[in-house]
Every structure is written in C-alpha cells, then in structure tokens.
Amino acid sequence: MANIEKIEVNTETIQLDQFLKWAGVLESGGQVKLMIEDEMILVNGKVETARRKKLHEGDVVEIKEMGSWQVVFKGE
C-alpha cells in the first residue's frame, strides 16, 4: 500500500460513501456505487460491497489505482 492520507472526521463512525465525499475523493454516492460494483473499493484490505458500511477510527479505505485514506476521529 502506498502513502495513506489521514482524514479527520467529527463523528465516531461515518458511512463509507459519506467518508469518500467528505475526503473529496469522490463527488457523489453514485460514483461510490459504481466503484463498489466494479470491486475497486477496499476497506482494511478487503473488497467492500456495501456503500453505507460504517467506518470507525483507524479504518483504511483504498480505491484501486487512486490511493488510500485512513479515518481519524477528531474528537472535541
């Protein structure tokens, strides 16, 4: 895996599609859906099939040939 960009979120969990939009990786849930159908999105090294999968602190999302992003809880 290449460099992993850390993305801070304000909640303890975040849905996969929301996370990718928050991080500025993808612009819409439709894009997430298509990439999931093409098995291009991995969570913690495993192909993910649910675009609304709940992510937690430390989870790593990878999109093949695009990059990797880690969920970091910002806290208060």
Tab-separated table of C-alpha atoms in Angstrom:
chain	number	residue	atom	x	y	z
A	1	MET	CA	0.000	0.000	0.000
A	2	ALA	CA	1.271	3.469	-0.866
A	3	ASN	CA	1.051	6.563	1.324
A	4	ILE	CA	-2.078	6.711	3.442
A	5	GLU	CA	-3.676	10.128	3.833
A	6	LYS	CA	-5.295	10.689	7.221
A	7	ILE	CA	-8.768	12.252	7.051
A	8	GLU	CA	-10.244	13.749	10.222
A	9	VAL	CA	-13.957	13.244	10.831
A	10	ASN	CA	-16.143	14.784	13.534
A	11	THR	CA	-18.109	11.638	14.382
A	12	GLU	CA	-17.058	8.301	15.859
A	13	THR	CA	-18.481	6.448	12.842
A	14	ILE	CA	-19.085	7.539	9.260
A	15	GLN	CA	-20.585	5.736	6.289
A	16	LEU	CA	-18.207	4.760	3.505
A	17	ASP	CA	-19.948	6.891	0.870
A	18	GLN	CA	-20.048	9.924	3.193
A	19	PHE	CA	-16.374	9.465	4.068
A	20	LEU	CA	-15.256	9.428	0.434
A	21	LYS	CA	-17.277	12.581	-0.291
A	22	TRP	CA	-16.012	14.282	2.921
A	23	ALA	CA	-12.424	13.493	1.932
A	24	GLY	CA	-13.010	14.976	-1.526
A	25	VAL	CA	-12.121	11.677	-3.176
A	26	LEU	CA	-15.446	11.198	-4.973
A	27	GLU	CA	-18.215	13.682	-5.675
A	28	SER	CA	-21.337	11.547	-5.378
A	29	GLY	CA	-22.842	8.426	-3.906
A	30	GLY	CA	-23.400	7.247	-7.467
A	31	GLN	CA	-19.655	7.198	-8.072
A	32	VAL	CA	-19.181	5.178	-4.891
A	33	LYS	CA	-21.869	2.704	-6.014
A	34	LEU	CA	-20.216	2.171	-9.411
A	35	MET	CA	-16.774	1.649	-7.875
A	36	ILE	CA	-18.193	-0.845	-5.378
A	37	GLU	CA	-19.889	-2.746	-8.215
A	38	ASP	CA	-16.515	-2.868	-10.004
A	39	GLU	CA	-14.835	-4.119	-6.761
A	40	MET	CA	-12.483	-1.124	-6.742
A	41	ILE	CA	-13.022	-0.114	-3.093
A	42	LEU	CA	-11.334	-1.962	-0.243
A	43	VAL	CA	-11.784	-1.411	3.486
A	44	ASN	CA	-8.928	-2.693	5.623
A	45	GLY	CA	-7.639	-4.705	2.676
A	46	LYS	CA	-10.921	-6.459	1.814
A	47	VAL	CA	-13.219	-5.701	-1.130
A	48	GLU	CA	-16.247	-3.814	0.199
A	49	THR	CA	-19.743	-4.452	-1.160
A	50	ALA	CA	-21.802	-2.016	0.965
A	51	ARG	CA	-21.546	1.690	0.212
A	52	ARG	CA	-23.087	2.527	3.582
A	53	LYS	CA	-20.607	0.425	5.561
A	54	LYS	CA	-19.868	2.106	8.877
A	55	LEU	CA	-16.243	3.102	9.218
A	56	HIS	CA	-14.502	3.583	12.555
A	57	GLU	CA	-11.294	5.234	13.725
A	58	GLY	CA	-8.274	3.584	12.153
A	59	ASP	CA	-10.123	2.007	9.223
A	60	VAL	CA	-8.279	2.341	5.914
A	61	VAL	CA	-10.186	2.833	2.674
A	62	GLU	CA	-8.358	2.106	-0.566
A	63	ILE	CA	-9.519	2.743	-4.102
A	64	LYS	CA	-7.504	0.755	-6.610
A	65	GLU	CA	-5.186	2.980	-8.649
A	66	MET	CA	-6.320	6.110	-6.738
A	67	GLY	CA	-4.971	5.978	-3.205
A	68	SER	CA	-5.632	5.173	0.445
A	69	TRP	CA	-7.253	7.148	3.245
A	70	GLN	CA	-7.452	6.465	6.981
A	71	VAL	CA	-10.332	7.506	9.230
A	72	VAL	CA	-9.161	9.658	12.147
A	73	PHE	CA	-11.668	10.834	14.779
A	74	LYS	CA	-11.044	14.487	15.525
A	75	GLY	CA	-12.797	14.463	18.892
A	76	GLU	CA	-13.611	17.621	20.811
